[in-house]
Amino acid sequence: MRCNLIFFLMCCPCLLRAAQFSGVVRAADQLVPGATVTARNGGAKVLAFTDESGHYALDLTPGTWEIEIRMFEFAPATGKVTVGDTALVRDWVLNMPKLAERGVKPAPAAATEATTVAKTPAAPAAPGGGARGNRGMRNPDGTFAGRGGRGPAQPGFQSAAVRATPEGQAAAADTQVQTADLGAENDDAMALNGSMSGGLEQSSDDEARRQRAMGGGRGSPGGPGGGPGGPGGAVSAAQGMQNGMGLPPGMSASLTNDSLGLGGFGASAINGGFGVGAAGAGPDGGGGRGGPAGFGAGPGFGGPGGGGPGGGGGGGRGGAGGRLGQNQQGRGQGGRGRGAFNGQFASFGNRRRTTPPISGSIALTVRNSAFNAAPYSLNGQTAQKPYSANNNLNANIGGPLRIPKIVNWQRAQYTISFGGSINRNGRSMVGSVPTLAERNGDFSQAVVANQPVTIYDPLSGSPFPGNVIPEARFNSASAGLLPYFPNATYATIVQNYRFVITDPSHSRNIGVRFNAPLNNKDRLNFNFQKQNSSSNSHQLYGFLDSGTSNGLSFSTGWSHSFRPRLNNSANISISRSRNENDPFFAYTQNIAAQLGITGTSQDPINYGPPSLSFTNFSGLSDGTPNLNRNQTVTFSDSVTWVLKRKHNFTFGFTYNRLQQNSTNYQDARGSFSFSGLTTSALDAAGQPVKGTGFDFADFLLGLPQSSSVRFGSSNNYFRSWSSSAYVQDDYRVNAKLTINLGLRYEYFAPYTELRGHLASLDVSPGFTAVAVVTSGQNGPYSGSLPSSIVRHQPKDLSPRIGVAWRPFPKRNTVVRSGYSVFYSGSSYAQIASSMAAQPPFATSASLTTSLAAPLTIQDGFATSPTTLTNTYAIDPNFRIAYAQTWNLTIQHTLPHGLVLDTEYIGTKGTHLGILENPNRSISGIANGGLQISNATSFNYQTQGGDSSYNAGQLRLTRRLSRSVSANALYTFAKGIDDASTFSGTGGTLVQFLDNRHLERGLSSFDQRHNIVTGFQLSSPVGVRGLLRNGGWKTKLLRSWNLQGNFTATTGTPLTAKVSGNLANTGGLAGGGSLRAEATGLPIQLPGDAYFNTLAFTTPAAGQFGNAGRMTIPGLFRTSLNANMNRSFRFGESRRTLSFAISASNVFNHVTITGVGTTVNSSNYGLPTSASATRAVSLNTRFSF
């Protein structure tokens, strides 16, 4: 009975009343970390300490509590608060006795008592160094996700930054604990909480470059928590932008695979701050204005406003998003610094009476396959669970700079951090390999899409007897490559091979931050970070590749206050990285020479078999060797000027210099594609007949359909630079209206190569002729060309506007709206890389077999001396893409602690990159001549695509009350485009050159419905409710927290394709897949596991398929993640020990995420990928 009662009390906290009491402790304009906050109510006592941002939070039961704030060298501050059912916010100001000696007006007497009314206070903008956001859900790594309240109004300029609720919170369980009551009468100012107009300091692409060089999670200047803007850490670009405001989910900021993203903008670009970390420097570095999103959790913007000269240099908005799951976000918000930093309280350290000034923490995270579920088996066959073990250790120590008998600089702060990981990553890979009979040439049992096939002898044009190829007809090179294919592990035809392995990896990083005031007007900060890692990775067929990575960054910032309302902040940073990959076959045997394969690189680093791809089987491939050495130098400067407390002007400038030095061998071993074309029966038009031909039969005969090779001139030295300038005004018109206006100019220089080793094809109008052009040459059709070959684009202006308006002063309703324009110059890097390894500086070719000149494995790269073999061409007038995004949000505070947000978001992309293959067969015959006879097939890069995205969101949030908080977010969205890329150059070839409208369809990131919910529960014992008198029961059951989020979403759409021998219409087989033919049947029918496979078929011979892009609905997906944690405090000291257990996919409910959509492939209609199974991690942290 007693056990049942205990269980009931832990699981039903909503029956008891408790509310969160939180706020910020300051001295003048500076945040005070390490202060002791004590609450007493009769015999009950609750203790907390302020964190590095000066923030504290306690859970108190309703009633009147006595509050005492203590900090070494400060007079104690006391007061009384009356706690009700809803969350309560109160900030405190400490008095430093030394103020009078320095001639500075002291803060109000800290010991003065004050009584707070028993209701939730208003939420004014926090002009005086904005308040830290309240804590919301605690994540597994100890960070908090939640929307914070704003501090009480103080004299001075009321800062504004427009907020547009982040779109794609589709992926975010916003467990915000909002204490701001925007409708309160005593709220004399309104903040435009965080949005598209935002600031203009941070560049679009230069922020991504800086983050790429810094490396995720490493600290930047001024960031106390390890990244630009605060504890969120450096941007995890894909997370930050994908959940960024106003952007559809596909418009991610992935630095490697940006599907229609706002590219390298950085989360702050769309979310209202373009701050560069060093915009201010608070007690531990302070954040820049609105820095980028935090790790793993949507747009958790930045950290606390740092104390720059003349004022807290702008509050980095929000708490760090944690790692509870990809779908959780932290969205706290902080206000701006007020200006008037006088230097007296630059750094407090952790000077409490009972603890030393040194503070730090040690954290350990452990994951092991013993706690995890086995991977989902796509083929339904039982498989062993791969062993995995991940151990991550992080430690940091810091405080005032004090070395006995050498230096005692109390106001200077240092932080030293160390992190390391030792990982064993378990992998279970599934593929399709030839059966034993097929390896011996027997194709009597071969099927494609559940239909038998007949293979024809390319010499006689007749079927092979019994569908068996005699061993005597095997190509010698093919026979030599057969041993590299593993045998099947299952007696099936499709997905009959599994490879289970554990790959080791490890990493180490160390960081040092130093922050010190030089005098009353100047502050200096340094930041040094170093990281290295190494890993081994197995390919599907067992080839083991190794890689190493090293990164180094250094930055320094200087802030100066000319006068209380005119401040300057300058920063310079240098980042270097080195990444190297060594493939399995490098420096071993020259397999190509042994097998008689000509035309490939003979450099020992490129030894190994060629890459082989098939329509029905997993390909044979290994990694490519590469060495990349990059360096980025960035200088930025910003000036803030507060005018008449109404205007807050910001002027800024940024310059980036980029060096990317690479040694790259992209396709030095050569590649062959086998489709079944050469063993197919051909009709009168030369097109393959359906039901004939098999890809592995082509391989045994040594007859590929297409081939490609690229090597030589492997050392490339790319150079580029970018610059930007901006002006912004935060204008508080009156208590009802705030406007944010800004204009930004930025210039992205196209990449050049130090030795001029860039080459492209100059294309004539109508694509009737081409000529090779190199850097700085005059093209016969395009005229004079610059050294980058691509002409620059010098007129990129980006306006920003944001408005926040309270239409009814006495009602809890706020209307926010914003409009912005963003440019992305990141496509220039991809363009330069494609032009670098081209003739005449390298060997390059892309060939397709023909009746007149059939390709073989031994002679697959031979070209005519008069044939141009360049495989890439760029439009010299290529323009970078830009996006316009706008939003309208209505927020209303309801009774019982509820907040309702309704939002519309729109985004339009223009000049999106498009990739074409214009050199096609004139007649459409599979093996016919190409339109430009003296050139091989090549890709042509241009722009002209566009996209549109519209979304409506409805969010309901329940503030923390009675130990429970929760939220729910529903998003209804639709994206349409003809090129699902923004910062990239395009990936899918255009099928209809003469009618691009036929390429228009749903975006690859389109998700029609998305529901996200989040919750937080706390055990209702101790001072919160039951068992208040202590004892072992109270100690055992109190302070437990359970958080989680649940996501249900429709999947992203898929395209029905045709590949292999039936995809050579117009001679485009070398370009990959083309679209299938729609039969007119419904795509979805009741009872279909994934989609109706009869809705598509192969197109008629010589014709393109009429199926549209992205017409197969995506698969419905769900996920549930949870975390349970508790902290133990040792007396009244800062020493705490925290434990947490986190689980993703708690109920181990696996959903299929990918399905085969190639109609003439053996895996058509079968699952090809699934979501991850349950994974558990254990976390412990000791803080002192």
Short mmCIF file of N, CA and C in Angstrom, two decimals, residues 84 90 159 166 262 271 291 415 464 571 586 764 854 875 998 1132:
data_model
loop_
_atom_site.label_atom_id
_atom_site.label_comp_id
_atom_site.label_asym_id
_atom_site.label_seq_id
_atom_site.Cartn_x
_atom_site.Cartn_y
_atom_site.Cartn_z
N GLY A 84 1.45 32.52 -5.85
CA GLY A 84 0.12 31.99 -6.17
C GLY A 84 0.22 30.72 -6.98
N ARG A 90 10.98 37.71 -10.43
CA ARG A 90 11.47 38.90 -9.73
C ARG A 90 12.96 38.98 -9.88
N SER A 159 14.81 48.27 -25.52
CA SER A 159 15.31 47.57 -26.69
C SER A 159 14.22 46.76 -27.37
N PRO A 166 9.44 30.65 -34.34
CA PRO A 166 10.16 29.82 -35.28
C PRO A 166 9.26 28.83 -35.96
N LEU A 262 18.19 28.21 -46.00
CA LEU A 262 18.78 29.53 -46.07
C LEU A 262 20.25 29.39 -45.77
N ASN A 271 16.31 34.71 -37.15
CA ASN A 271 15.66 34.78 -35.86
C ASN A 271 15.95 36.07 -35.13
N GLY A 291 23.00 35.40 -30.78
CA GLY A 291 23.80 34.44 -31.50
C GLY A 291 23.04 33.29 -32.10
N THR A 415 38.35 30.78 -17.94
CA THR A 415 37.68 29.48 -17.98
C THR A 415 38.53 28.53 -18.81
N PHE A 464 20.58 -15.71 -74.44
CA PHE A 464 21.51 -16.74 -74.00
C PHE A 464 20.72 -18.01 -73.67
N ASN A 571 36.15 42.83 -33.08
CA ASN A 571 36.55 41.45 -32.87
C ASN A 571 37.32 40.95 -34.09
N ALA A 586 44.47 2.49 -50.53
CA ALA A 586 45.57 3.40 -50.85
C ALA A 586 46.91 2.75 -50.50
N SER A 764 27.45 28.18 -76.43
CA SER A 764 26.83 29.10 -77.39
C SER A 764 25.33 29.17 -77.17
N PRO A 854 31.28 0.80 -78.28
CA PRO A 854 30.86 0.23 -76.99
C PRO A 854 31.96 0.35 -75.94
N ASP A 875 27.17 28.89 -66.07
CA ASP A 875 26.71 30.12 -66.69
C ASP A 875 27.52 31.27 -66.10
N LEU A 998 7.28 21.82 -66.09
CA LEU A 998 6.98 20.42 -65.83
C LEU A 998 7.84 19.86 -64.70
N GLU A 1132 24.52 23.81 1.85
CA GLU A 1132 24.22 25.08 1.20
C GLU A 1132 25.35 25.52 0.30
#
